[in-house]
Short mmCIF file of N, CA and C in Angstrom, two decimals:
data_model
loop_
_atom_site.label_atom_id
_atom_site.label_comp_id
_atom_site.label_asym_id
_atom_site.label_seq_id
_atom_site.Cartn_x
_atom_site.Cartn_y
_atom_site.Cartn_z
N MET A 1 35.59 35.84 50.54
CA MET A 1 36.61 35.54 51.34
C MET A 1 37.58 34.33 50.83
N LEU A 2 38.50 34.62 51.01
CA LEU A 2 39.31 33.62 50.51
C LEU A 2 40.03 32.92 51.65
N GLU A 3 39.93 31.32 51.98
CA GLU A 3 40.49 30.57 53.08
C GLU A 3 41.37 29.63 52.65
N LEU A 4 43.06 29.97 52.90
CA LEU A 4 43.99 29.34 52.09
C LEU A 4 44.53 28.37 53.31
N ASP A 5 44.68 27.29 52.90
CA ASP A 5 45.53 26.27 53.95
C ASP A 5 47.03 25.89 53.03
N LEU A 6 48.01 26.63 53.49
CA LEU A 6 49.23 26.22 52.59
C LEU A 6 50.23 25.14 53.51
N GLN A 7 49.92 24.45 52.95
CA GLN A 7 51.25 23.19 53.47
C GLN A 7 52.22 22.96 52.95
N MET A 8 53.81 22.99 53.25
CA MET A 8 54.91 22.82 53.27
C MET A 8 55.26 21.58 53.19
N ALA A 9 55.34 20.64 52.13
CA ALA A 9 56.01 19.30 52.56
C ALA A 9 57.31 19.28 51.81
N THR A 10 58.06 20.29 51.88
CA THR A 10 59.61 20.55 51.18
C THR A 10 60.19 21.32 51.82
N GLU A 11 61.60 21.20 51.95
CA GLU A 11 62.45 22.07 52.56
C GLU A 11 63.00 23.23 51.34
N ALA A 12 62.15 23.39 50.14
CA ALA A 12 63.12 24.14 48.72
C ALA A 12 62.10 25.69 49.50
N PRO A 13 62.78 26.73 49.16
CA PRO A 13 62.13 27.80 48.96
C PRO A 13 61.21 27.93 48.28
N ALA A 14 60.27 28.90 48.72
CA ALA A 14 59.36 28.93 47.73
C ALA A 14 58.45 30.46 48.28
N PRO A 15 57.55 30.70 47.29
CA PRO A 15 56.95 31.99 47.56
C PRO A 15 56.28 31.97 49.23
N SER A 16 55.89 33.35 49.22
CA SER A 16 55.05 33.50 50.91
C SER A 16 53.72 33.17 50.46
N GLU A 17 53.15 33.37 51.91
CA GLU A 17 51.64 32.63 51.64
C GLU A 17 51.02 34.13 51.04
N GLU A 18 51.47 34.96 51.28
CA GLU A 18 50.91 36.42 50.95
C GLU A 18 51.16 36.38 49.27
N GLN A 19 52.26 35.89 48.66
CA GLN A 19 51.75 35.68 47.15
C GLN A 19 51.13 34.94 46.87
N PHE A 20 51.00 33.54 47.19
CA PHE A 20 50.07 32.55 47.22
C PHE A 20 48.38 33.06 47.31
N ARG A 21 48.51 33.76 48.44
CA ARG A 21 46.88 34.54 48.73
C ARG A 21 46.67 35.62 47.22
N GLN A 22 47.68 36.40 46.92
CA GLN A 22 47.48 37.36 46.02
C GLN A 22 47.12 36.69 44.74
N TRP A 23 47.99 35.21 44.38
CA TRP A 23 47.76 34.77 42.87
C TRP A 23 46.01 33.84 43.05
N CYS A 24 46.09 33.73 44.21
CA CYS A 24 44.44 32.78 44.17
C CYS A 24 43.16 33.68 44.37
N ALA A 25 43.49 34.78 44.86
CA ALA A 25 42.60 35.68 45.12
C ALA A 25 42.00 36.11 43.55
N LEU A 26 43.02 36.84 43.05
CA LEU A 26 42.73 37.10 41.38
C LEU A 26 42.77 35.99 40.74
N ALA A 27 42.75 34.78 40.80
CA ALA A 27 41.86 34.05 39.75
C ALA A 27 40.69 33.59 39.98
N LEU A 28 40.58 33.73 41.67
CA LEU A 28 39.19 33.15 42.18
C LEU A 28 38.01 34.42 42.27
N ARG A 29 38.79 35.67 41.66
CA ARG A 29 37.65 36.85 42.05
C ARG A 29 36.32 36.91 41.03
N GLN A 30 36.34 36.30 40.08
CA GLN A 30 35.40 35.87 39.31
C GLN A 30 34.02 35.31 40.23
N ARG A 31 34.53 34.59 41.28
CA ARG A 31 33.58 33.77 41.69
C ARG A 31 33.19 34.44 42.92
N THR A 32 32.07 34.49 43.35
CA THR A 32 31.19 35.56 44.27
C THR A 32 31.23 35.00 45.08
N ALA A 33 31.14 33.44 45.72
CA ALA A 33 30.82 33.16 47.02
C ALA A 33 32.28 32.78 47.52
N ASP A 34 32.55 32.74 48.96
CA ASP A 34 34.03 32.70 49.70
C ASP A 34 34.38 31.40 49.13
N SER A 35 35.51 31.04 49.18
CA SER A 35 36.45 30.10 48.32
C SER A 35 37.45 29.27 49.68
N GLU A 36 37.59 28.27 49.59
CA GLU A 36 38.29 27.54 50.75
C GLU A 36 39.22 26.30 49.88
N LEU A 37 40.50 26.63 49.89
CA LEU A 37 41.57 25.45 49.47
C LEU A 37 42.43 25.30 50.06
N THR A 38 43.60 24.09 49.47
CA THR A 38 44.31 23.99 49.99
C THR A 38 45.76 23.85 48.92
N ILE A 39 46.86 24.73 49.04
CA ILE A 39 48.02 24.14 48.51
C ILE A 39 49.18 23.61 49.36
N ARG A 40 49.26 22.83 48.68
CA ARG A 40 50.31 21.86 49.17
C ARG A 40 51.42 21.62 48.14
N LEU A 41 53.12 22.13 48.92
CA LEU A 41 54.09 22.36 48.33
C LEU A 41 54.87 20.92 48.46
N VAL A 42 55.25 20.35 47.35
CA VAL A 42 56.01 18.98 47.67
C VAL A 42 57.42 18.81 46.68
N ASP A 43 57.86 17.66 47.21
CA ASP A 43 59.54 17.58 46.39
C ASP A 43 58.88 16.75 45.26
N GLU A 44 59.91 16.32 44.63
CA GLU A 44 59.42 15.32 43.07
C GLU A 44 59.16 14.12 43.56
N PRO A 45 59.70 13.20 44.57
CA PRO A 45 58.82 11.97 44.90
C PRO A 45 57.81 12.06 45.62
N GLU A 46 56.85 12.88 46.20
CA GLU A 46 55.63 13.09 45.98
C GLU A 46 54.71 13.15 45.03
N GLY A 47 55.67 14.45 44.25
CA GLY A 47 54.80 14.77 43.18
C GLY A 47 54.43 13.67 41.79
N ARG A 48 55.54 13.22 41.91
CA ARG A 48 55.69 11.99 40.99
C ARG A 48 54.62 10.48 41.49
N GLU A 49 54.83 10.53 42.68
CA GLU A 49 53.55 9.75 43.10
C GLU A 49 52.39 9.52 43.02
N LEU A 50 52.07 11.12 43.30
CA LEU A 50 50.71 11.57 42.98
C LEU A 50 49.84 11.58 41.80
N ASN A 51 51.46 12.00 40.74
CA ASN A 51 50.52 12.09 39.46
C ASN A 51 50.77 10.77 38.87
N HIS A 52 51.46 10.08 39.14
CA HIS A 52 50.96 8.29 38.72
C HIS A 52 49.62 7.62 39.23
N THR A 53 49.48 8.15 40.33
CA THR A 53 48.25 7.52 41.05
C THR A 53 47.07 7.99 40.57
N TRP A 54 47.17 9.42 39.90
CA TRP A 54 45.70 9.89 39.88
C TRP A 54 45.69 10.36 38.28
N ARG A 55 46.96 10.25 37.51
CA ARG A 55 47.08 10.48 35.98
C ARG A 55 47.62 9.15 35.32
N GLN A 56 48.12 8.42 35.99
CA GLN A 56 48.70 7.36 35.71
C GLN A 56 50.01 7.52 34.52
N LYS A 57 50.78 8.91 34.93
CA LYS A 57 51.99 9.45 34.39
C LYS A 57 52.96 9.26 35.28
N ASP A 58 54.03 8.47 35.25
CA ASP A 58 55.40 8.12 35.90
C ASP A 58 56.16 9.39 35.73
N TYR A 59 55.96 10.68 36.16
CA TYR A 59 56.58 11.66 36.53
C TYR A 59 56.11 12.84 37.68
N ALA A 60 57.27 13.59 37.84
CA ALA A 60 56.57 14.66 39.04
C ALA A 60 56.01 15.91 37.78
N THR A 61 54.87 16.51 37.96
CA THR A 61 54.64 17.24 37.18
C THR A 61 54.33 18.84 37.84
N ASN A 62 54.17 19.89 37.06
CA ASN A 62 54.33 21.15 37.91
C ASN A 62 53.40 21.15 39.04
N VAL A 63 51.78 21.18 38.58
CA VAL A 63 50.76 21.28 39.38
C VAL A 63 49.73 20.71 39.08
N LEU A 64 49.11 19.65 39.98
CA LEU A 64 47.92 18.79 40.39
C LEU A 64 46.88 19.71 40.70
N SER A 65 45.44 19.76 39.80
CA SER A 65 44.38 20.18 40.84
C SER A 65 43.11 19.04 41.34
N PHE A 66 42.96 19.10 42.24
CA PHE A 66 41.92 18.24 42.70
C PHE A 66 40.73 18.90 43.13
N PRO A 67 40.11 19.07 42.25
CA PRO A 67 38.40 20.00 42.38
C PRO A 67 37.47 18.77 43.69
N ALA A 68 37.08 19.78 44.71
CA ALA A 68 36.19 19.12 45.62
C ALA A 68 35.19 18.38 45.00
N ASP A 69 34.97 17.14 45.28
CA ASP A 69 33.75 16.46 44.28
C ASP A 69 32.56 16.23 45.73
N VAL A 70 32.06 17.05 45.86
CA VAL A 70 31.26 16.71 47.17
C VAL A 70 29.89 17.77 47.05
N PRO A 71 28.88 17.06 47.08
CA PRO A 71 27.75 17.78 47.11
C PRO A 71 27.84 19.08 47.87
N ASP A 72 27.18 20.40 47.61
CA ASP A 72 27.27 21.36 48.35
C ASP A 72 26.18 21.00 49.52
N GLU A 73 25.16 20.43 49.44
CA GLU A 73 24.31 20.36 50.72
C GLU A 73 24.85 19.50 51.37
N LEU A 74 26.03 18.72 51.38
CA LEU A 74 26.96 18.01 52.50
C LEU A 74 27.88 18.78 53.21
N LEU A 75 28.26 19.89 52.54
CA LEU A 75 29.13 20.51 53.18
C LEU A 75 28.82 21.82 53.41
N ASP A 76 29.64 22.27 54.66
CA ASP A 76 29.12 23.75 55.33
C ASP A 76 30.26 24.57 55.33
N ILE A 77 30.83 24.04 54.21
CA ILE A 77 32.40 25.37 53.75
C ILE A 77 31.91 25.50 52.52
N PRO A 78 32.84 26.39 52.00
CA PRO A 78 33.12 26.62 50.39
C PRO A 78 34.27 25.89 49.81
N LEU A 79 34.19 24.71 50.03
CA LEU A 79 35.60 24.21 49.51
C LEU A 79 35.69 24.07 48.11
N LEU A 80 36.68 24.48 47.46
CA LEU A 80 37.48 24.57 45.74
C LEU A 80 37.88 23.17 45.83
N GLY A 81 38.72 22.93 46.56
CA GLY A 81 39.85 21.86 46.05
C GLY A 81 40.93 21.81 46.70
N ASP A 82 42.00 21.20 46.18
CA ASP A 82 43.22 21.20 46.63
C ASP A 82 44.33 21.30 45.09
N LEU A 83 45.50 21.93 45.58
CA LEU A 83 46.58 22.15 44.15
C LEU A 83 47.53 21.34 45.04
N VAL A 84 48.29 20.68 44.40
CA VAL A 84 49.52 20.08 44.69
C VAL A 84 50.88 20.55 43.76
N ILE A 85 51.76 21.26 44.25
CA ILE A 85 52.71 21.93 43.21
C ILE A 85 54.34 21.26 43.66
N CYS A 86 54.49 20.87 42.80
CA CYS A 86 56.39 20.42 42.62
C CYS A 86 57.27 21.46 42.67
N VAL A 87 57.62 21.84 43.69
CA VAL A 87 58.70 23.20 43.77
C VAL A 87 59.87 22.95 42.84
N GLU A 88 60.24 21.70 42.98
CA GLU A 88 61.97 21.32 41.84
C GLU A 88 61.32 21.09 40.47
N VAL A 89 59.89 20.90 40.22
CA VAL A 89 59.79 21.13 38.60
C VAL A 89 59.19 22.41 37.94
N VAL A 90 58.77 23.20 39.56
CA VAL A 90 58.53 24.68 38.75
C VAL A 90 60.11 25.16 38.31
N GLU A 91 60.74 25.18 39.34
CA GLU A 91 62.12 26.07 39.30
C GLU A 91 63.16 25.47 37.88
N ARG A 92 62.89 24.33 37.85
CA ARG A 92 63.52 23.49 36.61
C ARG A 92 62.70 24.24 35.66
N GLU A 93 61.42 24.16 35.24
CA GLU A 93 60.50 24.65 34.13
C GLU A 93 61.17 25.95 33.91
N ALA A 94 60.91 26.93 34.94
CA ALA A 94 61.39 28.41 34.84
C ALA A 94 62.66 28.80 34.22
N ARG A 95 63.62 27.67 34.83
CA ARG A 95 65.13 28.24 34.27
C ARG A 95 65.24 27.54 32.83
N GLU A 96 64.64 26.37 32.61
CA GLU A 96 64.93 25.93 31.04
C GLU A 96 64.13 26.52 30.53
N GLN A 97 63.01 27.33 30.74
CA GLN A 97 62.13 28.14 29.57
C GLN A 97 62.82 29.63 29.68
N GLY A 98 63.65 29.83 30.50
CA GLY A 98 64.13 31.44 30.75
C GLY A 98 62.90 32.25 31.18
N LYS A 99 61.86 31.62 32.11
CA LYS A 99 60.97 32.41 32.70
C LYS A 99 61.41 32.89 34.10
N GLU A 100 60.90 34.07 34.32
CA GLU A 100 61.31 34.43 35.57
C GLU A 100 60.44 33.75 36.84
N LEU A 101 60.94 33.14 37.73
CA LEU A 101 60.32 32.21 38.40
C LEU A 101 59.18 32.48 39.34
N GLU A 102 59.04 33.89 39.84
CA GLU A 102 57.93 34.47 40.44
C GLU A 102 56.69 34.75 39.51
N ALA A 103 57.11 34.81 37.94
CA ALA A 103 56.14 34.70 36.97
C ALA A 103 55.62 33.37 36.78
N HIS A 104 56.55 32.45 36.86
CA HIS A 104 55.95 30.82 36.56
C HIS A 104 55.01 30.41 37.69
N TRP A 105 55.63 30.80 39.02
CA TRP A 105 54.83 30.46 40.18
C TRP A 105 53.42 31.10 39.92
N ALA A 106 53.44 32.42 39.81
CA ALA A 106 51.92 33.17 39.49
C ALA A 106 50.96 32.48 38.40
N HIS A 107 52.03 32.17 37.23
CA HIS A 107 51.13 31.59 36.20
C HIS A 107 50.74 29.85 36.81
N LEU A 108 51.25 29.22 37.43
CA LEU A 108 50.86 27.80 37.93
C LEU A 108 49.86 27.93 38.82
N VAL A 109 49.63 28.76 39.66
CA VAL A 109 48.79 28.77 40.67
C VAL A 109 47.46 29.56 40.25
N ILE A 110 47.57 30.28 39.28
CA ILE A 110 46.50 30.74 38.60
C ILE A 110 45.95 29.85 37.89
N HIS A 111 46.63 29.16 36.99
CA HIS A 111 46.02 27.70 36.17
C HIS A 111 45.41 26.55 37.09
N GLY A 112 46.19 26.52 38.41
CA GLY A 112 45.68 25.53 39.15
C GLY A 112 44.16 25.84 39.82
N CYS A 113 43.91 27.36 40.07
CA CYS A 113 43.02 27.78 40.44
C CYS A 113 41.87 27.53 39.56
N LEU A 114 42.26 27.73 38.31
CA LEU A 114 41.05 28.07 37.18
C LEU A 114 40.97 26.37 37.06
N HIS A 115 41.31 25.40 37.01
CA HIS A 115 40.74 24.28 36.90
C HIS A 115 39.98 23.63 38.11
N LEU A 116 40.31 24.64 39.25
CA LEU A 116 39.41 24.33 40.43
C LEU A 116 38.11 24.97 40.41
N LEU A 117 37.90 25.70 39.38
CA LEU A 117 36.57 26.50 38.89
C LEU A 117 36.08 25.84 37.69
N GLY A 118 36.79 24.75 37.28
CA GLY A 118 35.99 24.19 36.03
C GLY A 118 36.58 24.22 34.92
N TYR A 119 37.76 25.50 34.51
CA TYR A 119 38.14 25.50 33.33
C TYR A 119 39.20 24.30 32.93
N ASP A 120 39.47 24.38 31.56
CA ASP A 120 40.10 23.12 31.10
C ASP A 120 40.85 23.19 29.79
N HIS A 121 41.70 22.31 29.22
CA HIS A 121 42.22 22.88 27.89
C HIS A 121 42.26 21.23 27.12
N ILE A 122 41.59 20.60 27.58
CA ILE A 122 41.41 19.20 26.57
C ILE A 122 41.16 19.79 25.29
N ASP A 123 39.76 20.60 24.85
CA ASP A 123 40.15 20.68 23.27
C ASP A 123 40.59 22.37 23.35
N ASP A 124 40.56 22.79 22.03
CA ASP A 124 41.14 24.06 21.90
C ASP A 124 40.61 25.02 21.92
N ASP A 125 39.15 25.33 21.80
CA ASP A 125 38.40 26.26 22.62
C ASP A 125 38.00 26.34 23.79
N GLU A 126 38.22 25.36 24.76
CA GLU A 126 38.46 25.44 25.98
C GLU A 126 39.85 25.90 26.34
N ALA A 127 41.06 25.41 25.67
CA ALA A 127 42.61 25.85 25.93
C ALA A 127 42.43 27.45 25.48
N GLU A 128 41.62 27.92 24.64
CA GLU A 128 42.22 29.52 24.28
C GLU A 128 41.39 30.02 24.96
N GLU A 129 40.49 29.80 25.77
CA GLU A 129 39.32 30.64 26.55
C GLU A 129 40.21 30.56 27.99
N MET A 130 40.91 29.47 28.45
CA MET A 130 41.97 28.95 29.73
C MET A 130 42.90 30.22 29.48
N GLU A 131 43.69 29.86 28.25
CA GLU A 131 44.73 30.60 28.09
C GLU A 131 44.85 32.01 27.91
N THR A 132 43.53 32.70 27.60
CA THR A 132 43.33 34.14 27.46
C THR A 132 42.82 34.82 28.50
N LEU A 133 42.43 34.03 29.60
CA LEU A 133 42.02 34.49 30.89
C LEU A 133 43.24 34.37 31.66
N GLU A 134 44.05 33.51 31.72
CA GLU A 134 45.51 33.39 32.39
C GLU A 134 46.43 34.36 31.88
N GLN A 135 46.45 34.80 30.78
CA GLN A 135 47.16 36.20 30.12
C GLN A 135 46.58 37.20 30.63
N THR A 136 45.38 37.44 30.52
CA THR A 136 44.81 38.59 31.17
C THR A 136 45.34 38.76 32.76
N LEU A 137 44.85 37.90 33.48
CA LEU A 137 45.18 37.89 34.99
C LEU A 137 46.85 38.14 35.39
N LEU A 138 47.88 37.42 34.41
CA LEU A 138 49.28 37.77 34.68
C LEU A 138 49.28 39.02 34.06
N ALA A 139 49.09 39.88 33.38
CA ALA A 139 49.18 41.03 32.61
C ALA A 139 49.18 42.03 33.72
N GLU A 140 47.78 41.55 34.38
CA GLU A 140 47.48 42.66 35.67
C GLU A 140 48.64 42.44 36.58
N LEU A 141 49.25 41.36 37.10
CA LEU A 141 50.42 41.59 38.09
C LEU A 141 51.74 41.88 37.37
N GLY A 142 51.59 42.26 36.15
CA GLY A 142 52.71 42.95 35.39
C GLY A 142 53.73 41.73 34.82
N HIS A 143 53.19 40.63 34.49
CA HIS A 143 54.17 39.18 33.94
C HIS A 143 53.75 39.23 32.56
N PRO A 144 54.91 38.92 31.82
CA PRO A 144 54.68 38.37 30.35
C PRO A 144 53.72 37.25 30.25
N ASP A 145 53.25 37.54 29.17
CA ASP A 145 52.37 36.24 28.35
C ASP A 145 53.12 34.91 28.53
N PRO A 146 52.46 33.66 29.25
CA PRO A 146 53.07 32.66 29.35
C PRO A 146 53.49 31.62 28.51
N TYR A 147 52.66 31.91 27.42
CA TYR A 147 52.54 31.30 26.32
C TYR A 147 53.19 31.68 24.90
N ALA A 148 53.90 32.91 25.37
CA ALA A 148 54.21 33.79 23.91
C ALA A 148 55.36 32.86 23.23
N ASP A 149 55.91 31.96 23.54
CA ASP A 149 56.81 31.37 22.84
C ASP A 149 56.45 29.94 22.60
N ASP A 150 55.14 29.91 23.00
CA ASP A 150 54.44 28.52 22.31
C ASP A 150 53.73 28.60 21.10
N GLU A 151 53.66 29.80 20.20
CA GLU A 151 53.47 30.01 19.07
C GLU A 151 54.04 29.87 17.84
N ASN A 152 55.05 29.25 18.12
CA ASN A 152 56.01 28.70 17.05
C ASN A 152 55.55 27.28 16.36
#
């Protein structure tokens, strides 16, 4: 079972809660245990502040992943962590990259959920594994390869 807490800290339009649930469930289906996570949708000032605080980067980024860092024996819930998504950055990136907005949203939610599961893209092997999984999951939704233009 997926427990999703969707927090709207912005007035900007965003996908429906049902869409977020679908994307999260797809990304987390390899996990046999129940999953609980929060997705917080923010404007650029909050996105920038969080990115500066946690990554020392002075700009708003598309998605930040905060895996739960609490020992299982201390929790009574299957807490995975939190995603913070900056709506304005997602919209701008989709426009600038010529991507369908829904496909870009789906990609970033799946990408963030995979980070909560421990996937990363720091080295080439990890990046290839994570990107391949993202491509597969997005194809199941009928969305194109989000990395297709990156191969040049």
